[in-house]
XYZ file of N, CA, C and O in Angstrom:
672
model
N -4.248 -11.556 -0.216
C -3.815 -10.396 0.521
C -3.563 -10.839 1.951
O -4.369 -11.600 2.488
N -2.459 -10.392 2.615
C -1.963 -10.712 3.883
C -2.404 -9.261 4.864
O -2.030 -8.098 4.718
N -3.254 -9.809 5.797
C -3.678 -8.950 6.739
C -2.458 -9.154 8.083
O -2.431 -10.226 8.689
N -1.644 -8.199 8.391
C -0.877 -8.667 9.709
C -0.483 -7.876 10.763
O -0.076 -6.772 10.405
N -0.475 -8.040 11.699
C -0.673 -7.204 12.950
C 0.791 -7.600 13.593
O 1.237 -8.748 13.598
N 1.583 -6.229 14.234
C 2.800 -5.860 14.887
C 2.483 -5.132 16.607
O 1.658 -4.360 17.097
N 3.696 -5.929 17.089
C 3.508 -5.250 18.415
C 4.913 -4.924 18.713
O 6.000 -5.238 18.227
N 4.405 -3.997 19.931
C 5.775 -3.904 20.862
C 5.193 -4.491 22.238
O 4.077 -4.484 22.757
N 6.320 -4.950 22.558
C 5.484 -5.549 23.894
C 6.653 -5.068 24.702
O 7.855 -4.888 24.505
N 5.344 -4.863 26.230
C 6.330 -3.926 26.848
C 5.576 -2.738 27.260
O 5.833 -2.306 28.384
N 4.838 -2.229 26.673
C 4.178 -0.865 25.903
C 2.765 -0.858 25.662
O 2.247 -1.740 24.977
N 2.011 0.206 26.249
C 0.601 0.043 25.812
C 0.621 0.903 24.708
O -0.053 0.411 23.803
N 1.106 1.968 24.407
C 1.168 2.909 23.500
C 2.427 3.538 22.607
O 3.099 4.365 23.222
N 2.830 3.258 21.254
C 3.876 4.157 20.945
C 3.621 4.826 19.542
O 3.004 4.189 18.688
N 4.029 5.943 19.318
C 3.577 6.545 18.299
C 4.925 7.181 17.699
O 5.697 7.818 18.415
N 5.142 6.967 16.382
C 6.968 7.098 15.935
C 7.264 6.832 14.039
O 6.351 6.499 13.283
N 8.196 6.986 13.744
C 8.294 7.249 12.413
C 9.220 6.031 12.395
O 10.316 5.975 12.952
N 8.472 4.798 11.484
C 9.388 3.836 10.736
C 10.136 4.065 9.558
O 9.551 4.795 8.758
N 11.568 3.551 9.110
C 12.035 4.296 7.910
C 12.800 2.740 8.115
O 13.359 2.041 8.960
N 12.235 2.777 6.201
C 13.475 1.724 5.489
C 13.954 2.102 4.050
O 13.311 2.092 3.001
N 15.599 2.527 4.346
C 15.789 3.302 2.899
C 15.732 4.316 3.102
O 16.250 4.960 4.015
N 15.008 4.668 2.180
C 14.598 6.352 2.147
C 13.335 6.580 1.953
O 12.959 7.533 1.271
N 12.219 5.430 2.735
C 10.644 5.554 2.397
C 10.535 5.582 4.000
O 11.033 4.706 4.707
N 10.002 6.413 4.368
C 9.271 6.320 6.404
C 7.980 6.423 6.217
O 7.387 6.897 5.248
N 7.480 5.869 7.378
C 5.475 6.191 7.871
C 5.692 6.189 8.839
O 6.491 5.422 9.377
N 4.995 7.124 9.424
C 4.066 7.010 10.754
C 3.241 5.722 11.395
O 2.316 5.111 10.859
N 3.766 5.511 12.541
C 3.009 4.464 12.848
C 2.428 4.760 13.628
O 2.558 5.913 14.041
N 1.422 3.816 14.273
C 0.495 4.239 15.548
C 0.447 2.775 16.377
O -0.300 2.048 15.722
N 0.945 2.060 17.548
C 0.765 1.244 18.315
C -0.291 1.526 19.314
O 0.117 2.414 20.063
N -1.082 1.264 19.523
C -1.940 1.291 20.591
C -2.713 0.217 20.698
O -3.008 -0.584 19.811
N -3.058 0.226 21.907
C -4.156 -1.183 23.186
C -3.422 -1.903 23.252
O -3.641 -2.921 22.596
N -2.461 -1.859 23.846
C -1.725 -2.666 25.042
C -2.165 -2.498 26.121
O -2.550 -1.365 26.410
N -2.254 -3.494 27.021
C -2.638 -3.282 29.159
C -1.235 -4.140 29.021
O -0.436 -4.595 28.203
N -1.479 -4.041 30.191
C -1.542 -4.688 31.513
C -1.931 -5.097 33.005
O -2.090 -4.331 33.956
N -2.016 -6.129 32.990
C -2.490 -6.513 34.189
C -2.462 -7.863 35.040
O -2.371 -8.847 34.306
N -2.510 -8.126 36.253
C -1.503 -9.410 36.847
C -1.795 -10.216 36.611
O -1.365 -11.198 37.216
N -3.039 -10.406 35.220
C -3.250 -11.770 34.906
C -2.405 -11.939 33.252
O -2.292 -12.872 32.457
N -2.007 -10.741 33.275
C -0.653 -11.000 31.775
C -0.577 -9.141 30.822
O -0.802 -7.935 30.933
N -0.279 -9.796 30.293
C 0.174 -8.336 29.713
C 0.018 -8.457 27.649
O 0.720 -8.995 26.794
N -1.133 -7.728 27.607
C -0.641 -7.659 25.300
C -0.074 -6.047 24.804
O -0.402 -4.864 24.902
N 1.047 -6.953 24.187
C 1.592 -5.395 23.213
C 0.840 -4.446 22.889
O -0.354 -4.698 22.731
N 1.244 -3.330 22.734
C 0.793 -2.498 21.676
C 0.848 -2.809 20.141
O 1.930 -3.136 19.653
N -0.471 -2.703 19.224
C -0.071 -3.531 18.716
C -0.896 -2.376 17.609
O -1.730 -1.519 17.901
N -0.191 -2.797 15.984
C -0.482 -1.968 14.754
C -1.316 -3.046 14.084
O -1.214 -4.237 14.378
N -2.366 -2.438 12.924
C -2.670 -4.031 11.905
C -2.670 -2.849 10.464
O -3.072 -1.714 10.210
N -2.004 -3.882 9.848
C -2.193 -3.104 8.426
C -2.019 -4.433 7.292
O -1.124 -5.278 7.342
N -3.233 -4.354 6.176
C -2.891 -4.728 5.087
C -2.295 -4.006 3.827
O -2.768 -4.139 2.698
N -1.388 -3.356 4.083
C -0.915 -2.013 2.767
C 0.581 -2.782 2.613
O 1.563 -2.519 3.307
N 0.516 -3.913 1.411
C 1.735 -4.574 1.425
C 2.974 -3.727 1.412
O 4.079 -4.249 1.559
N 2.729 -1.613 1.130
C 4.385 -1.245 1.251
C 4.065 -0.957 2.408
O 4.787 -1.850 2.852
N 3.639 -0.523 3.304
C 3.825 -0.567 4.827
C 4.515 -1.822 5.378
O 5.360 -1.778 6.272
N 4.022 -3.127 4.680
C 4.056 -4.425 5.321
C 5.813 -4.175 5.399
O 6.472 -4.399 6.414
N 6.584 -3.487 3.640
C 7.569 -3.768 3.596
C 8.540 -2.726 4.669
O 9.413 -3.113 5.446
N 8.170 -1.580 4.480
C 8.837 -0.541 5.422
C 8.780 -1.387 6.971
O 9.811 -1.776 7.519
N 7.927 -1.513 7.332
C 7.751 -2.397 9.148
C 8.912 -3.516 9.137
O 9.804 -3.614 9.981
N 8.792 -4.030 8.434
C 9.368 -5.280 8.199
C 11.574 -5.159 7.804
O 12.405 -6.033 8.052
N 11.735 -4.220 7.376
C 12.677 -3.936 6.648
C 13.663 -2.621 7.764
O 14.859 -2.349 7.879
N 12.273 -2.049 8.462
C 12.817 -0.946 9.215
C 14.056 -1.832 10.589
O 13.980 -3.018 10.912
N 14.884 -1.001 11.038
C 16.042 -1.467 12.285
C 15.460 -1.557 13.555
O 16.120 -2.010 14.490
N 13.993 -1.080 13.742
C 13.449 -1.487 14.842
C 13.006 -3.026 14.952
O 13.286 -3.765 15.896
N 12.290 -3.361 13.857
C 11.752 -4.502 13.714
C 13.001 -5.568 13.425
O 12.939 -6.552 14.162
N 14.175 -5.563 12.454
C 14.854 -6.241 12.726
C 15.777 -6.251 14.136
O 16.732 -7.026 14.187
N 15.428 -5.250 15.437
C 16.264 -5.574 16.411
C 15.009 -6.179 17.670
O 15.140 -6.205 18.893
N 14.165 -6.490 17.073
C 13.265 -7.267 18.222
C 11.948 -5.860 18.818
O 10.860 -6.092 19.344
N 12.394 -4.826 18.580
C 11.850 -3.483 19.079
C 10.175 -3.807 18.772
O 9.417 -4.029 19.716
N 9.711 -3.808 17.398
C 8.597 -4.490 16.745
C 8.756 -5.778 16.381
O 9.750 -6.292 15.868
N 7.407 -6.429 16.763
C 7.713 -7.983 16.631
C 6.171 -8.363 15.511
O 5.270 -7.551 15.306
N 6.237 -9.824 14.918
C 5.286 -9.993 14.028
C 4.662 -10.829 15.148
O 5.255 -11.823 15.567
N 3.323 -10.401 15.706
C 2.244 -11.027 16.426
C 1.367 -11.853 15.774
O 1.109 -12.903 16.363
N 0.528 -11.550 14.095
C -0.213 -12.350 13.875
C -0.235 -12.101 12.315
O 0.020 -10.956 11.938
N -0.550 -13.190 11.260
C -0.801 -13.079 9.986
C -1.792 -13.841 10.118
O -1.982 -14.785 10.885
N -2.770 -13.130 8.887
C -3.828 -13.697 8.107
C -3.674 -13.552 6.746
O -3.131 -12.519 6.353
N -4.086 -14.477 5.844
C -5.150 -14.480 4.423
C -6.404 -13.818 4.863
O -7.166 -13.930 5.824
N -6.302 -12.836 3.426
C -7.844 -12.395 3.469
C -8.045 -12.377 1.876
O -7.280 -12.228 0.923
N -9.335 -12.582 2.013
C -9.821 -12.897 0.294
C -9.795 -11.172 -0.145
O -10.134 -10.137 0.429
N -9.017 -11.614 -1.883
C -9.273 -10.462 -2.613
C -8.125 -9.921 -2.775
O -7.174 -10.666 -2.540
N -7.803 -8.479 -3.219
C -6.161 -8.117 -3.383
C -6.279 -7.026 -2.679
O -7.394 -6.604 -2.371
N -5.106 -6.383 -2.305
C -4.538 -4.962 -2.275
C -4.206 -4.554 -3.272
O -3.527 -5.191 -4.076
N -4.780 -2.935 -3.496
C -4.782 -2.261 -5.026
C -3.250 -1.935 -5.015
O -2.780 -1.908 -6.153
N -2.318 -1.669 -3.968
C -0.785 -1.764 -4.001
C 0.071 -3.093 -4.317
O 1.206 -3.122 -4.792
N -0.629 -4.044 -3.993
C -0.249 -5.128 -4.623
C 0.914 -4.750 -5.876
O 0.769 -3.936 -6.788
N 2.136 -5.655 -5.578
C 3.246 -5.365 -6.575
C 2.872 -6.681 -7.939
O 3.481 -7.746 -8.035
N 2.075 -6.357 -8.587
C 1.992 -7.782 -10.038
C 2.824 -7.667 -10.992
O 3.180 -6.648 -11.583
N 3.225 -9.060 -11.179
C 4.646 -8.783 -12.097
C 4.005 -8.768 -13.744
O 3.150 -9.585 -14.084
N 4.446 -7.926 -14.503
C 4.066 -8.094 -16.082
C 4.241 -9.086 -16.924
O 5.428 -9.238 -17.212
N 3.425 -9.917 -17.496
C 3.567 -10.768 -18.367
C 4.223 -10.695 -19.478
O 3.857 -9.981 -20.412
N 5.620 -11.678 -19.502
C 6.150 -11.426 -21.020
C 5.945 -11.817 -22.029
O 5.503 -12.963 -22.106
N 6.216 -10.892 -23.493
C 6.105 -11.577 -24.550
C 6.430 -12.587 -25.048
O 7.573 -12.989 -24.831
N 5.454 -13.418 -25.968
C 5.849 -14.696 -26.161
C 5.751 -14.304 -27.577
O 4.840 -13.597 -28.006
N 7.084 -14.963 -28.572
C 7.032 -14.837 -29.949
C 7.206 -16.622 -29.775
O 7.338 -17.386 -28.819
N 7.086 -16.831 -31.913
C 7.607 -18.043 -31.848
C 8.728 -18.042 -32.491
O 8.923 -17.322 -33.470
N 9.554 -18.821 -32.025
C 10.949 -18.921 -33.003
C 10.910 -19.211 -34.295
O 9.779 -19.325 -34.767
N 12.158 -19.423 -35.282
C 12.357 -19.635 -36.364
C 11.573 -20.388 -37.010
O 11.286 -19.891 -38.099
N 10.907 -21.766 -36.740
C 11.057 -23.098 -37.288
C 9.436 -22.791 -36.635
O 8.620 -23.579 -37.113
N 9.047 -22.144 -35.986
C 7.842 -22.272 -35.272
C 7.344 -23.493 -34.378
O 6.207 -23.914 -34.166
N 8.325 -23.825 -34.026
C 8.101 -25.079 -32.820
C 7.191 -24.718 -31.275
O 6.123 -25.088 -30.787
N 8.457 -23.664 -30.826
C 8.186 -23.760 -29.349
C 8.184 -21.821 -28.996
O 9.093 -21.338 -29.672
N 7.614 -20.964 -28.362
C 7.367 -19.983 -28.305
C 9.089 -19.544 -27.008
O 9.471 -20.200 -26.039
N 9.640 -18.349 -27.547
C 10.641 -17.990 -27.010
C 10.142 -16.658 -25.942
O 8.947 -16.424 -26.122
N 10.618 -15.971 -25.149
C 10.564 -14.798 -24.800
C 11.180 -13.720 -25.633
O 12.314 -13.748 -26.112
N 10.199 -12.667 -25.757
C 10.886 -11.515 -26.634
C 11.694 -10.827 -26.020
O 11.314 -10.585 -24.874
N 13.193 -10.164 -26.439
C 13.516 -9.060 -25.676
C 12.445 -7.739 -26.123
O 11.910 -7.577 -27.220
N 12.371 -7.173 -25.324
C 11.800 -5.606 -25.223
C 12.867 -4.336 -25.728
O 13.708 -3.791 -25.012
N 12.597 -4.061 -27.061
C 13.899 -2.686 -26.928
C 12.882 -1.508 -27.064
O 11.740 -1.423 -26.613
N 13.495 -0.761 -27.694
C 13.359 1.100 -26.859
C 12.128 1.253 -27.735
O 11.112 1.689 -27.194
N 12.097 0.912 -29.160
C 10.991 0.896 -29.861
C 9.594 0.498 -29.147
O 8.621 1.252 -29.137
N 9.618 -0.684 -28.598
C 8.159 -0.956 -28.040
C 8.167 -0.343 -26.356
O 7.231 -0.300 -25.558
N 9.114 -0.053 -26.249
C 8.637 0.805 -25.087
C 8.098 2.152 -25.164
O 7.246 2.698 -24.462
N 8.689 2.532 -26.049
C 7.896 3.961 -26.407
C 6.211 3.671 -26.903
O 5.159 4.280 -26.712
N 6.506 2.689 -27.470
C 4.902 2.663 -28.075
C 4.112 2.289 -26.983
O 2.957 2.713 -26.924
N 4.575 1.533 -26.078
C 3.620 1.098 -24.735
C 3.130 2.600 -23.777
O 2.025 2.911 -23.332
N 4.292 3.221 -23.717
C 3.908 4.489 -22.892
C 3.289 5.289 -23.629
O 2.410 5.876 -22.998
N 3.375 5.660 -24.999
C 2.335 6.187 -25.993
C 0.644 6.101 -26.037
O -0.275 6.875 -26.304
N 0.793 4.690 -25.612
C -0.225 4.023 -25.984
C -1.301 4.195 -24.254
O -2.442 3.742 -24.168
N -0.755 4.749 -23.366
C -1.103 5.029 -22.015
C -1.170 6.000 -21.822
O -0.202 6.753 -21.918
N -2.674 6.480 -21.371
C -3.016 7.904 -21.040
C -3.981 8.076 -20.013
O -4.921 7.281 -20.037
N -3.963 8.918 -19.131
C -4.742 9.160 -17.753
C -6.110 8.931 -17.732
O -6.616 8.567 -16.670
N -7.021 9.130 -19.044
C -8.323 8.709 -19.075
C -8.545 6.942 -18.804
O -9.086 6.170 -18.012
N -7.853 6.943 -19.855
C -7.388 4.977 -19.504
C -7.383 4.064 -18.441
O -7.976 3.001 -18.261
N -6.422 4.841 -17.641
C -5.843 3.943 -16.542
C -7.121 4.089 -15.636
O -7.783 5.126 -15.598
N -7.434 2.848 -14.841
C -8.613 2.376 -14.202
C -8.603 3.466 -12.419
O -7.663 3.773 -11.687
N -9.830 3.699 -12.337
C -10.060 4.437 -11.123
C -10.621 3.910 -10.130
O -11.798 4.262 -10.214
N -10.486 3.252 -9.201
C -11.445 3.083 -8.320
C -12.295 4.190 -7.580
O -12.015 5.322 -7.184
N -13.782 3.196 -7.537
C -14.931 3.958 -7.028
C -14.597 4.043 -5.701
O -13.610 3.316 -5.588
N -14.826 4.459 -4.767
C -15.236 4.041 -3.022
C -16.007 5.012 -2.772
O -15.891 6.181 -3.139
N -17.281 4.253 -1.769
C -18.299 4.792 -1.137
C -17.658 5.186 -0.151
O -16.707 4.557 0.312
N -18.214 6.612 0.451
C -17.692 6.874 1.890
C -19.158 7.611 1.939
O -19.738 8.069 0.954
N -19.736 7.635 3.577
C -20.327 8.633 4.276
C -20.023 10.206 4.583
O -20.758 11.126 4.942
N -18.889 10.140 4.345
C -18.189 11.161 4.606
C -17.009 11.844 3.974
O -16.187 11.235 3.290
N -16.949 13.235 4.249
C -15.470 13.577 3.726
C -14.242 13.106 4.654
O -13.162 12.657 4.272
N -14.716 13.340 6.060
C -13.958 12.708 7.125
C -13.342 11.156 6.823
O -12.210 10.743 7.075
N -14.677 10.312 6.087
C -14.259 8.883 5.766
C -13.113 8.858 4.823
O -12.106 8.167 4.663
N -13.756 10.051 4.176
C -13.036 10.067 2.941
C -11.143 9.916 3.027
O -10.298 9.143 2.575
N -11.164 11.384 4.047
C -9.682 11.869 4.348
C -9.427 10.645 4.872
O -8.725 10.018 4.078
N -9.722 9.901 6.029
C -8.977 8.560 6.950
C -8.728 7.764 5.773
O -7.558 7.383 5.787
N -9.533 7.252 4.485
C -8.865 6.226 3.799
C -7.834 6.801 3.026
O -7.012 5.917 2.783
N -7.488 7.929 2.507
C -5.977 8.353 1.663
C -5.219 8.412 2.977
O -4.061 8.147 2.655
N -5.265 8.649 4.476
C -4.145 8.609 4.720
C -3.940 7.317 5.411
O -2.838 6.994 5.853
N -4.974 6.591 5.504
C -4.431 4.984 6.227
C -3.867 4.244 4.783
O -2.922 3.477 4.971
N -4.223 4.350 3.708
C -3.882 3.816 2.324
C -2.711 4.433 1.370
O -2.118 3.784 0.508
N -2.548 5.428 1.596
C -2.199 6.087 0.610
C -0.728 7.638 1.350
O -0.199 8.570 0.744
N -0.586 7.116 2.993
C 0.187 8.133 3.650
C 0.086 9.335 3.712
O 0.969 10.031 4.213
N -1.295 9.934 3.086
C -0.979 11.229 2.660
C -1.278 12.024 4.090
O -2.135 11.493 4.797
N -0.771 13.024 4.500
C -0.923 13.977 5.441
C -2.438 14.356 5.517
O -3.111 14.634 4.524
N -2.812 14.341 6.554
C -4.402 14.944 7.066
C -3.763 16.186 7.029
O -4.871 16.171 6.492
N -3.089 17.362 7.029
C -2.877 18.853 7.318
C -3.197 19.155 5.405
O -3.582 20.289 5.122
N -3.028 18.175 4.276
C -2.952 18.410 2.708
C -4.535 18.009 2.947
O -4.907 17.720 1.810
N -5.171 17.913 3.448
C -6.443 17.151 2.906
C -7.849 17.927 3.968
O -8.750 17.374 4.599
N -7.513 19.371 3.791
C -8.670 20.171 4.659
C -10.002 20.603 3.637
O -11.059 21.030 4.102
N -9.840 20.481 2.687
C -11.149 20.732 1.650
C -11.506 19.643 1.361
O -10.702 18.737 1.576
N -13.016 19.255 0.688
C -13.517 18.521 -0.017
C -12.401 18.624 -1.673
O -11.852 17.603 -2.088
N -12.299 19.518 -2.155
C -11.383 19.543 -3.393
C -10.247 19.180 -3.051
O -9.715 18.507 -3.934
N -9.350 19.390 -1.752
C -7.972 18.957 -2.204
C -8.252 16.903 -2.035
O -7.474 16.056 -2.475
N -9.450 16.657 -1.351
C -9.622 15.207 -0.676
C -9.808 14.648 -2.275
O -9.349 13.606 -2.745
N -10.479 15.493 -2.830
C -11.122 14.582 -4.121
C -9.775 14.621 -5.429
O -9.562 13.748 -6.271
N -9.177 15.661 -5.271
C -7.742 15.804 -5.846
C -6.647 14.560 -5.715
O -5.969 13.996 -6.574
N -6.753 14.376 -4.345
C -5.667 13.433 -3.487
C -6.024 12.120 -4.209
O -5.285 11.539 -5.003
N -7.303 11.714 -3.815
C -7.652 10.614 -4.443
C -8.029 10.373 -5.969
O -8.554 9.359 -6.429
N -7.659 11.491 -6.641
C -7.663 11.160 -8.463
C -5.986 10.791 -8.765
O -5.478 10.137 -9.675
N -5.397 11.477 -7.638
C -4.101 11.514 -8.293
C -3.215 10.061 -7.284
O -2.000 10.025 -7.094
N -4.269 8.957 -6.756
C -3.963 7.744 -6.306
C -4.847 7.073 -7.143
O -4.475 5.903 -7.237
N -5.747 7.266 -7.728
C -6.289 6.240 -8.768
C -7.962 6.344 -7.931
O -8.620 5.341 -8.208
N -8.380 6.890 -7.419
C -9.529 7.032 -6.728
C -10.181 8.009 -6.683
O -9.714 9.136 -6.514
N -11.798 7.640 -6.878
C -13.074 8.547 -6.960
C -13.757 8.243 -5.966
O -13.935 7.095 -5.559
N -14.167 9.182 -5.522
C -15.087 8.994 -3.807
C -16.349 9.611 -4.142
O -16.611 10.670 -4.712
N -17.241 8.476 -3.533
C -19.037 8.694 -4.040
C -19.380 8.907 -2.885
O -18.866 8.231 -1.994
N -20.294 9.852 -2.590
C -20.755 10.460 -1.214
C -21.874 9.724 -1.088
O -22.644 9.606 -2.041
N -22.099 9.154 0.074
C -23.475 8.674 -0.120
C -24.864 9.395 0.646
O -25.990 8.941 0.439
């Protein structure tokens, strides 16, 4: 997982809507100074590889406006992480050497058949709070703090991102 931090330099503070395509976020730049011994950007950090892509892809960042200040490795994944699906391997005729299968409409139906909401994996997360709660769907997950004023719509938000929140 790539942890990486954006600035504007120039700027101690900017707060503004990135858009690439037809996907935008909200960003938040802040702690920039200055002062006569030098000056640091305002600067964002996010590991949410589709943020990484919207920042990255948006016309600010390709015109110098946002700049890439720093990357890291960090151990472990992002649950957005894009993983590519493993293909089928049959063996050919003669049984020598294993081919790739095409996929037709038949086994796709049976794959989505075969997938149902109890199934698909949930993550746990501890929070202290409902407050904790709300900041991680919307630093993770974009969702609006104005959708997320109850404990039920918070615990809603996060079933319908793949997440269960344990109060501690």
């Amino acid at each position: 997982m790539k942890v990486k931090t954006y600035g504007i330099p120039g700027l101690s503070e900017w707060h503004g809507k990135v858009k690439a395509g037809s996907i935008a976020i909200n960003v938040s730049f802040t702690g920039g100074t200055a002062s006569p011994s030098g000056a640091q950007p305002a600067y964002f950090m996010t590991k949410d590889p589709i943020t990484q892509f919207v920042i990255e892809n948006s016309k600010e960042f390709k015109q110098g406006f946002i700049i890439l200040v720093m990357q890291q490795e960090a151990p472990g994944e992002h649950p957005r992480m894009a993983v590519p699906k493993p293909k089928k391997l049959s063996m050919d005729q003669q049984g020598n050497k294993p081919t790739s299968e095409q996929t037709d409409e038949r086994d796709v139906n049976e794959e989505v058949s075969t997938v149902s909401p109890e199934s698909a994996t949930v993550q746990k997360i501890e929070v202290p709070s409902l407050e904790d709660a709300k900041a991680y769907l919307v630093e993770n997950f974009g969702i609006s703090r104005t959708k997320l004023r109850s404990r039920k719509q918070i615990e809603e938000a996060g079933a319908a991102n793949g997440v269960e929140f344990v109060f501690e």
